[in-house]
PDB file of C-alpha atoms in Angstrom:
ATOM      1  CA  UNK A 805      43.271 -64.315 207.010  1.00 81.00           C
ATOM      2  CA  UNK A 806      39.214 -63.989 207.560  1.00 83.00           C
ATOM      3  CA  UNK A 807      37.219 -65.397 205.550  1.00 86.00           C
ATOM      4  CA  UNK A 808      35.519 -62.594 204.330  1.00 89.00           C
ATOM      5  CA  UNK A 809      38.823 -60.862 203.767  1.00 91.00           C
ATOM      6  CA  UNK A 810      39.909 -63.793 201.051  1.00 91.00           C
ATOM      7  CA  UNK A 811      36.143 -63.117 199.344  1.00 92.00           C
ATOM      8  CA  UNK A 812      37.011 -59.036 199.502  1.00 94.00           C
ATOM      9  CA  UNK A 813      40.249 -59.642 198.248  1.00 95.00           C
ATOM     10  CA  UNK A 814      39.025 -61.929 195.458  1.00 94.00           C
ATOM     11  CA  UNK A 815      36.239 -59.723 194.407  1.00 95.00           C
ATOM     12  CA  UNK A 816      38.819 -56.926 193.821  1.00 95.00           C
ATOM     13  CA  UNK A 817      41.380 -58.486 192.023  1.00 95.00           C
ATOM     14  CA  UNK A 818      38.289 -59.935 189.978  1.00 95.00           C
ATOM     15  CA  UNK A 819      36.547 -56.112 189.782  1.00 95.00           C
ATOM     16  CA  UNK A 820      40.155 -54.893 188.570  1.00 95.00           C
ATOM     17  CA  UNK A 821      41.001 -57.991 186.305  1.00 94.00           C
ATOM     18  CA  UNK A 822      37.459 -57.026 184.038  1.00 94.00           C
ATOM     19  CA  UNK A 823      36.767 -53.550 184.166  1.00 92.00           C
ATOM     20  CA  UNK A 824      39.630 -51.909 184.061  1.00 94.00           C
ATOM     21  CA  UNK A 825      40.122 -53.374 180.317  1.00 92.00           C
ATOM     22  CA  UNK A 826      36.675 -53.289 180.103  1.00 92.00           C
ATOM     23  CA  UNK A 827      36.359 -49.190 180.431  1.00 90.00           C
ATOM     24  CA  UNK A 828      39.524 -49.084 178.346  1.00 90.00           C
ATOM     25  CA  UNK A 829      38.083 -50.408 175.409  1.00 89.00           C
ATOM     26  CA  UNK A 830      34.596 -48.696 176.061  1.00 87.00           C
ATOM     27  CA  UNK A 831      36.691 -45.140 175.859  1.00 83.00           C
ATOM     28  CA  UNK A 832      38.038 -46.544 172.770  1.00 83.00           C
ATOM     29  CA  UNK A 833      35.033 -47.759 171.080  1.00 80.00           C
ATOM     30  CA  UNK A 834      32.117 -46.007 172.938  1.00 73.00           C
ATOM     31  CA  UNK A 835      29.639 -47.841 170.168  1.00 74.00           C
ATOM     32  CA  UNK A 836      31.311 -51.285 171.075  1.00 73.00           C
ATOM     33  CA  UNK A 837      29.265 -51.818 174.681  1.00 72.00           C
ATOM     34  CA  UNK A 838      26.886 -54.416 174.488  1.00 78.00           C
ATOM     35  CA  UNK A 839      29.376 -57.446 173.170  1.00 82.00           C
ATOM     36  CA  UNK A 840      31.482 -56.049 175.751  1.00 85.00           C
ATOM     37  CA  UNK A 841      28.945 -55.566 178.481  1.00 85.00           C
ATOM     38  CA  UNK A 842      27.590 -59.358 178.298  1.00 88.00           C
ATOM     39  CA  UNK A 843      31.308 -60.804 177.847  1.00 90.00           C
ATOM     40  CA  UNK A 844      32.757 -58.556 181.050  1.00 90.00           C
ATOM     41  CA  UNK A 845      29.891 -59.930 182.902  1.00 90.00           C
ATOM     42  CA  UNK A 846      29.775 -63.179 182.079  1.00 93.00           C
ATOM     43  CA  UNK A 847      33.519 -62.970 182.823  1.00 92.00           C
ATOM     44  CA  UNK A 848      33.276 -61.308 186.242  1.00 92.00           C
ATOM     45  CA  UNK A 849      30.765 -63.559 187.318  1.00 94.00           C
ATOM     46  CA  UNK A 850      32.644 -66.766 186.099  1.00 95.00           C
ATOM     47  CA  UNK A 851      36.091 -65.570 187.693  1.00 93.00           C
ATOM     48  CA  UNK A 852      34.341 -64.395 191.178  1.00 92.00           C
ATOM     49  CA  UNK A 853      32.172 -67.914 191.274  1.00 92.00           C
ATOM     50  CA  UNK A 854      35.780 -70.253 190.118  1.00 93.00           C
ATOM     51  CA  UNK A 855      37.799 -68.469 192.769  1.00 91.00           C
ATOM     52  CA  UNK A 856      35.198 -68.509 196.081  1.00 88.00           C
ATOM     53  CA  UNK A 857      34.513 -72.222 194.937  1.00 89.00           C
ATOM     54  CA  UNK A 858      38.370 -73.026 195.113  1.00 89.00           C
ATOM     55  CA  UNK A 859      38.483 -71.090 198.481  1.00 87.00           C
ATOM     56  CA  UNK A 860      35.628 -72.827 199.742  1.00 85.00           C
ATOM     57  CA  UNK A 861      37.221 -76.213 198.638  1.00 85.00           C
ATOM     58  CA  UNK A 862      40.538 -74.991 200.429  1.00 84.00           C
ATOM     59  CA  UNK A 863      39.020 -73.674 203.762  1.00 80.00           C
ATOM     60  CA  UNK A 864      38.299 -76.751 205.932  1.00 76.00           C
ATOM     61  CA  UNK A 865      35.631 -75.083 208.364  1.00 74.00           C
ATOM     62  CA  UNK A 866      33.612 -74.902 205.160  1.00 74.00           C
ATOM     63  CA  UNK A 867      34.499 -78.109 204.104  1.00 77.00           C
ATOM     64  CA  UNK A 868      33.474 -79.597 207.451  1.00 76.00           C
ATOM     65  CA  UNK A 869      30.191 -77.155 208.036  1.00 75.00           C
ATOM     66  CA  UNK A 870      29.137 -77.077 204.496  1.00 75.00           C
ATOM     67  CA  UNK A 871      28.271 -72.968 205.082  1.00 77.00           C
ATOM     68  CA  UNK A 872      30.384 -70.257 204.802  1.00 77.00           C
ATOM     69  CA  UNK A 873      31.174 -68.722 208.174  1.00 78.00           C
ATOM     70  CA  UNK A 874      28.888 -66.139 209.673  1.00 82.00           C
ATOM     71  CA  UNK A 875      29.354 -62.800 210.133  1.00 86.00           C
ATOM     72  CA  UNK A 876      30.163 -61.665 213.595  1.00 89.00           C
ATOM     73  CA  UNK A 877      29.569 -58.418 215.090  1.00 92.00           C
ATOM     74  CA  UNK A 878      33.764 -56.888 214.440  1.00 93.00           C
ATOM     75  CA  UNK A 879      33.059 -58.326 210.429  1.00 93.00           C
ATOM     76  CA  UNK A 880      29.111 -56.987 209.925  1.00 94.00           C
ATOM     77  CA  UNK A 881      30.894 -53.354 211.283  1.00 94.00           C
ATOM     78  CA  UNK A 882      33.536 -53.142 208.715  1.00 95.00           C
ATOM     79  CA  UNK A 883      31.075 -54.036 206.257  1.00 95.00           C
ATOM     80  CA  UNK A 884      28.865 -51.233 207.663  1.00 96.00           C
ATOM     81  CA  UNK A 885      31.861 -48.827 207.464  1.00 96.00           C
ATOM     82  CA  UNK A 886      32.542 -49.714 203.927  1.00 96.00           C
ATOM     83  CA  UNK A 887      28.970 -49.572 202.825  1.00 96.00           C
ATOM     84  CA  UNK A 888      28.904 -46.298 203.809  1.00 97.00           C
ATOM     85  CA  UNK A 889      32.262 -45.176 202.098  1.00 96.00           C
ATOM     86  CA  UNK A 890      30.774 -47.167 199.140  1.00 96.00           C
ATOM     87  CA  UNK A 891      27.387 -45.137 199.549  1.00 95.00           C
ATOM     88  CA  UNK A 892      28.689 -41.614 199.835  1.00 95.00           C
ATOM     89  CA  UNK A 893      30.733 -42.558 196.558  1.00 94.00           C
ATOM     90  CA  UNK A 894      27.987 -43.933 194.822  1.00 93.00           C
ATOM     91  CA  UNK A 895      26.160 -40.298 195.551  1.00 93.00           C
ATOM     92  CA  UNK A 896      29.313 -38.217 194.425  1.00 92.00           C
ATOM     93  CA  UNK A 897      29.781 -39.708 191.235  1.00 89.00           C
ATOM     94  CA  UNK A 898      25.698 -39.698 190.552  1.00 88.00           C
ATOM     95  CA  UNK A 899      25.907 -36.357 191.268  1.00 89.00           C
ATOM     96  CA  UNK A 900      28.976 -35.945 188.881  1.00 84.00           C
ATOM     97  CA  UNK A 901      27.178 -37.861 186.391  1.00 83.00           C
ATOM     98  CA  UNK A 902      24.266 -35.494 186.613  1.00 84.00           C
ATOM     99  CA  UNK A 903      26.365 -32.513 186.031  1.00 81.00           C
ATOM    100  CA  UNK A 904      27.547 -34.245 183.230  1.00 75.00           C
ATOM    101  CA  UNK A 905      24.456 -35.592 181.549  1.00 73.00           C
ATOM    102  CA  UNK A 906      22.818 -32.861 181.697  1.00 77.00           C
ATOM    103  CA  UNK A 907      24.701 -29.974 181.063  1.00 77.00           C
ATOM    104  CA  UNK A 908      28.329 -30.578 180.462  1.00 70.00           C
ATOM    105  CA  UNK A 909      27.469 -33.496 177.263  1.00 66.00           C
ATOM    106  CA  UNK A 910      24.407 -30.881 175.741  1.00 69.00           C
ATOM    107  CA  UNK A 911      26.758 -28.332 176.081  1.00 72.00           C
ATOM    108  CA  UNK A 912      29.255 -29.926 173.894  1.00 69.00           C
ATOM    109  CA  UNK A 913      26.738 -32.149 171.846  1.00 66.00           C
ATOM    110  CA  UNK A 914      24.512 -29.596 171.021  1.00 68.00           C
ATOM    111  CA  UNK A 915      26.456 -26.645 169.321  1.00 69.00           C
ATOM    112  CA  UNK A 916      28.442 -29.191 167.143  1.00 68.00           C
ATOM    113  CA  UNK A 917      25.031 -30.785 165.690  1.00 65.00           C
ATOM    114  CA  UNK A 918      23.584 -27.468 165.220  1.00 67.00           C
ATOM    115  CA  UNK A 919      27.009 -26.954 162.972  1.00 69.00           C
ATOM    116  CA  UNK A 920      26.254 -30.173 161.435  1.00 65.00           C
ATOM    117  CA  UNK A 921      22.471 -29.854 160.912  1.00 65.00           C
ATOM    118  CA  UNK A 922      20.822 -26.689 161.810  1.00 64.00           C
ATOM    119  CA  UNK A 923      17.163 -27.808 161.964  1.00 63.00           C
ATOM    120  CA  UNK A 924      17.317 -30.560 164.176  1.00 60.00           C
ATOM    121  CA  UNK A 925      20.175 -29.538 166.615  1.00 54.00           C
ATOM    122  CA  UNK A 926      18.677 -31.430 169.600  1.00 57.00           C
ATOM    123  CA  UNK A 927      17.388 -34.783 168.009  1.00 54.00           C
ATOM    124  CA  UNK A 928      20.743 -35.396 166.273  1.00 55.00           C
ATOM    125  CA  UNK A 929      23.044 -35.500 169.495  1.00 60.00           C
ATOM    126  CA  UNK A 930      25.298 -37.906 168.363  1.00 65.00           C
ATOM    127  CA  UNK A 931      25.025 -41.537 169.894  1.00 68.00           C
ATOM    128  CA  UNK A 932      28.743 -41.371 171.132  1.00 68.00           C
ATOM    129  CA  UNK A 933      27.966 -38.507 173.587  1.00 68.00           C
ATOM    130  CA  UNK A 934      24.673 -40.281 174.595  1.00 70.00           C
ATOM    131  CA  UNK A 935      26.843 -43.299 175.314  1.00 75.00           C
ATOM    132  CA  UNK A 936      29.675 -41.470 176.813  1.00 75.00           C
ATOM    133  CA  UNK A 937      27.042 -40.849 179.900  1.00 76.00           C
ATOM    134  CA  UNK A 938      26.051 -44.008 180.097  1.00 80.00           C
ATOM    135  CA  UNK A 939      29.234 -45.884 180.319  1.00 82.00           C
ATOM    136  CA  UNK A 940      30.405 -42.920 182.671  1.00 82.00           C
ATOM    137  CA  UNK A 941      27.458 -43.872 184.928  1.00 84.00           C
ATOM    138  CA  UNK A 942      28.248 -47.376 184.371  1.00 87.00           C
ATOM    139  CA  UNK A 943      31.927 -46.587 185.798  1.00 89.00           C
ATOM    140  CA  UNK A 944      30.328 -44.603 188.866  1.00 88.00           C
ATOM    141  CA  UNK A 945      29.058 -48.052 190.035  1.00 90.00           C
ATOM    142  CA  UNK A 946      31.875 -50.093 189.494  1.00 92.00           C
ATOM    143  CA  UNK A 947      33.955 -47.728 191.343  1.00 94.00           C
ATOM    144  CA  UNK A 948      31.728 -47.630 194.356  1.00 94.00           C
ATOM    145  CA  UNK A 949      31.796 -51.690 194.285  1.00 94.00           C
ATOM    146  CA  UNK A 950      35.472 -51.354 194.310  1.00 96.00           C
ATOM    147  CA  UNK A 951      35.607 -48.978 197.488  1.00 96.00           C
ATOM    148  CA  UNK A 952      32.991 -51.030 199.045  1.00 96.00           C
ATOM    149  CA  UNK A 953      35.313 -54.198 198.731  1.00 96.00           C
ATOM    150  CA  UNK A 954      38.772 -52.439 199.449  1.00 97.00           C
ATOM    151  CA  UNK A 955      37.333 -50.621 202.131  1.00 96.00           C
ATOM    152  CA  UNK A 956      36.779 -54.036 203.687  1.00 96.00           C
ATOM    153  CA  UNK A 957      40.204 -55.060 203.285  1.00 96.00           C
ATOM    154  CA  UNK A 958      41.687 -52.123 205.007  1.00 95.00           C
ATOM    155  CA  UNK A 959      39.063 -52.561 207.348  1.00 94.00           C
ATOM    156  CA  UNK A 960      40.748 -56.023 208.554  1.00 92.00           C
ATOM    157  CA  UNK A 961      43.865 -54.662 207.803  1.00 93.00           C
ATOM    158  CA  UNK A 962      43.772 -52.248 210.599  1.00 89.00           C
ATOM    159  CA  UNK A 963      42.368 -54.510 212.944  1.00 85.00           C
ATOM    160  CA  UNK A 964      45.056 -57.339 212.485  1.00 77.00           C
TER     161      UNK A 964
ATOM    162  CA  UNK B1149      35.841 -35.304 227.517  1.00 62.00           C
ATOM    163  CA  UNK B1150      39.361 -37.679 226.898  1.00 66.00           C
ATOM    164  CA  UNK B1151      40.073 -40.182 224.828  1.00 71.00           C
ATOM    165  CA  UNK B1152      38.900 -43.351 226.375  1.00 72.00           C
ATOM    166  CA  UNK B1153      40.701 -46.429 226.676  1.00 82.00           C
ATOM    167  CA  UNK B1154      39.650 -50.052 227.315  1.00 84.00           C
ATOM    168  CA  UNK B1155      41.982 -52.690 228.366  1.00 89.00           C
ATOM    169  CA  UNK B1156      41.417 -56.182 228.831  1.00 91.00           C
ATOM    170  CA  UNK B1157      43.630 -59.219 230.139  1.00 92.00           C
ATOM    171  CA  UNK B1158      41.395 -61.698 228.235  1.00 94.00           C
ATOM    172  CA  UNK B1159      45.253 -63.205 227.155  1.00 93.00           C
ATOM    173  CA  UNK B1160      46.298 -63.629 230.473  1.00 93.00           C
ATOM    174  CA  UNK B1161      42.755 -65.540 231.497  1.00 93.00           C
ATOM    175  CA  UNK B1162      43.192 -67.671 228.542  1.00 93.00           C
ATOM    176  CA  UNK B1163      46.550 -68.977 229.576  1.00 92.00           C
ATOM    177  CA  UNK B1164      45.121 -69.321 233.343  1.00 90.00           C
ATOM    178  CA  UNK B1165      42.033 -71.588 231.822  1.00 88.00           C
ATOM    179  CA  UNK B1166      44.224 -74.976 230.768  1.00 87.00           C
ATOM    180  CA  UNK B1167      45.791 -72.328 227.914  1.00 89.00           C
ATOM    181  CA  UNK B1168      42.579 -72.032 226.085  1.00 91.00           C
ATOM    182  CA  UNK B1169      43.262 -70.961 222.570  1.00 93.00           C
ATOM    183  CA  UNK B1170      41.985 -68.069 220.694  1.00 93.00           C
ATOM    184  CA  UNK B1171      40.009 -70.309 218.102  1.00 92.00           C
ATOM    185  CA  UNK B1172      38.713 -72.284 221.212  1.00 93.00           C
ATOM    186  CA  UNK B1173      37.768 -68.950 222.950  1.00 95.00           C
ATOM    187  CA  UNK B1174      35.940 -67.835 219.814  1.00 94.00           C
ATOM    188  CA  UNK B1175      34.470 -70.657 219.485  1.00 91.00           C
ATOM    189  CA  UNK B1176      32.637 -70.493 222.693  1.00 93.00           C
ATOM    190  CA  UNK B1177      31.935 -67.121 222.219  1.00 93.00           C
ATOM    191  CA  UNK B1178      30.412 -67.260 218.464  1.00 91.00           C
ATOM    192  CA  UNK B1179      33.187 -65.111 216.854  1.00 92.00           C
ATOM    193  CA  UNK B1180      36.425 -65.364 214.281  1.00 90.00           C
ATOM    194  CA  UNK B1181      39.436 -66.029 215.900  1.00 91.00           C
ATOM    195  CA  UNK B1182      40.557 -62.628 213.826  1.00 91.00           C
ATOM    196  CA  UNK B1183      37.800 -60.822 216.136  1.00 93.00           C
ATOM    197  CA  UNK B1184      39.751 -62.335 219.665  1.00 94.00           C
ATOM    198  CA  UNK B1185      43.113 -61.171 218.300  1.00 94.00           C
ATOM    199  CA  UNK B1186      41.705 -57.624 217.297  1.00 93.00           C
ATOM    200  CA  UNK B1187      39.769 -57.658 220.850  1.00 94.00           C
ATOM    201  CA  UNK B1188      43.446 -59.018 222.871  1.00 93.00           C
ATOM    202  CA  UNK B1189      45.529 -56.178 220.978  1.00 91.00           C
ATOM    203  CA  UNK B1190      42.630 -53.507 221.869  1.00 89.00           C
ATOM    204  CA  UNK B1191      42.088 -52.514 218.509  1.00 90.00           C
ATOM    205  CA  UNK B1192      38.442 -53.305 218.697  1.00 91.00           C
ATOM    206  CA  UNK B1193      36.236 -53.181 221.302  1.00 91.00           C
ATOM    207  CA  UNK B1194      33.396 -56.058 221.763  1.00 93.00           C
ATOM    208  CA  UNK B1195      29.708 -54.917 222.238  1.00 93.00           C
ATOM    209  CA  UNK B1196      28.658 -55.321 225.935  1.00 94.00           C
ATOM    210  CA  UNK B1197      26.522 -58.782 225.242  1.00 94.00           C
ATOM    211  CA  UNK B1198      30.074 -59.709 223.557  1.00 94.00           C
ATOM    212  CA  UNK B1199      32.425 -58.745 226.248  1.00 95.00           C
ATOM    213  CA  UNK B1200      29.533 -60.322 228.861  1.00 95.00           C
ATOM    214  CA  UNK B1201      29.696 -63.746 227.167  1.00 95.00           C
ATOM    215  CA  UNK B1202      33.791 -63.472 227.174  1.00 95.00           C
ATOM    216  CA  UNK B1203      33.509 -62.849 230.822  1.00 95.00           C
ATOM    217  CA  UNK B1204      31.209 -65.371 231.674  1.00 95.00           C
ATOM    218  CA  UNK B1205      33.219 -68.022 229.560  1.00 94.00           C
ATOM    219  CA  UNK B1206      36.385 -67.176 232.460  1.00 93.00           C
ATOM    220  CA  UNK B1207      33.840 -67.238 235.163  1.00 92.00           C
ATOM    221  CA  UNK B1208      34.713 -63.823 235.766  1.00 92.00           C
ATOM    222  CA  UNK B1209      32.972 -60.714 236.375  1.00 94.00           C
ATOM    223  CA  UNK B1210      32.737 -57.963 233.546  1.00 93.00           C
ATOM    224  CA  UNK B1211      35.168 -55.866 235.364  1.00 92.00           C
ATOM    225  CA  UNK B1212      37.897 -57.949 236.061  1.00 92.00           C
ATOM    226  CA  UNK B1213      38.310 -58.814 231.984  1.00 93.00           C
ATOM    227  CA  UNK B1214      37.674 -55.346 230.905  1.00 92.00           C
ATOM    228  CA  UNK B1215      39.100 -51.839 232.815  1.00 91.00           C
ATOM    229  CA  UNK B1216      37.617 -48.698 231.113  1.00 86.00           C
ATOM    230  CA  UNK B1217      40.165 -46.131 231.386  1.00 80.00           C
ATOM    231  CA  UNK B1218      39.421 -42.409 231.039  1.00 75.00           C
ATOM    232  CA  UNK B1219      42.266 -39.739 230.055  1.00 70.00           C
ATOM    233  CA  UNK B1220      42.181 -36.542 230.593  1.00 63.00           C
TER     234      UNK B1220
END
């Protein structure tokens, strides 16, 4: 297996291993993010760093060059290919998001705070819906990381 | 216009050059030996400085390593 396949491989298990419980306690605790936020990240960048380091220790060509091995032209075109599967998802959920922020959360938020305090309907959107768009942004991007990196695997996949 | 088709007999030149390997082949050629095996099975097709430097490494001309084939 490629080199670059290991690392794509690696940094999906890794994407899957954090943020999957990562979003699942965020849609549990909306208000719970930024504990959670550092701790993910410090996580995902610990687990990504321990696991190339072990597969640079265990590959001998970069053992014996002391550089991980360049791209060639058949590896920088499946990276194209999945940074433009990664891009057109990236712009889908944004758009999603959008449509979400801006309509489909006031549309919700606002008639229940005008129930709950008639003067200031608009200032008193709770913090949980705020939040809600955030970490729904937030999950946009992960996503699109996680197509960008198993669209490289199937990339070498179909090529082996 | 068809589906085109290009095939190669870069395996067969290996084996006629002292049985050069893939990884040796790649080597000379500045690519993974994953790229050679995708290039040997025709699933991916080399860029034409690529598929120049593969010929050149046989001594061969660009059309006897690579036949572009045209269906109809």
């Amino acid at each position: 297996m490629n080199y670059h396949e290991k690392s794509a491989w690696i940094c999906t298990i890794c994407l899957l291993a954090v943020y999957v419980p990562y979003f699942v306690v965020v849609a549990m605790y909306p208000a719970a993010y930024i504990a959670l936020f550092v701790i993910a990240t410090v996580f995902l960048a610990v687990l990504m760093g321990g696991f190339h380091a072990v597969m640079a220790i265990t590959t001998s060509k970069v053992l014996k060059s002391g550089d991980t091995p360049e791209l060639d032209e058949m590896d920088r075109l499946i990276e194209l290919k999945a940074s433009k599967y990664a891009g057109i998802v990236t712009g889908v959920l944004v758009l999603v998001w959008t449509l979400n922020a801006f309509i489909l959360i006031p549309a919700n938020a606002i008639p229940s705070a005008m129930v709950a305090d008639p003067g200031s309907a608009v200032a008193s959107i709770s913090i949980t819906h705020a939040l809600a768009a955030v970490h729904v942004l937030f999950l946009g991007f992960a996503i699109a990381n996680l197509v960008y990196y198993v669209s490289i695997i199937v990339g070498y996949r179909r090529l082996a | 216009m068809g589906k085109t088709v290009i095939h190669n007999c870069i395996r067969r030149l290996r084996f006629g050059a002292d049985e050069m390997t893939q990884q040796q082949l790649a080597d000379r050629v500045g690519i993974t030996r994953q790229a050679i095996i995708a290039i040997e099975k025709g699933k991916y097709f080399p860029s034409l400085e690529l598929a120049f430097r593969i010929a050149r490494t046989f001594n061969q001309p660009i059309e006897a390593v690579f036949q572009f084939e045209e269906s109809k």
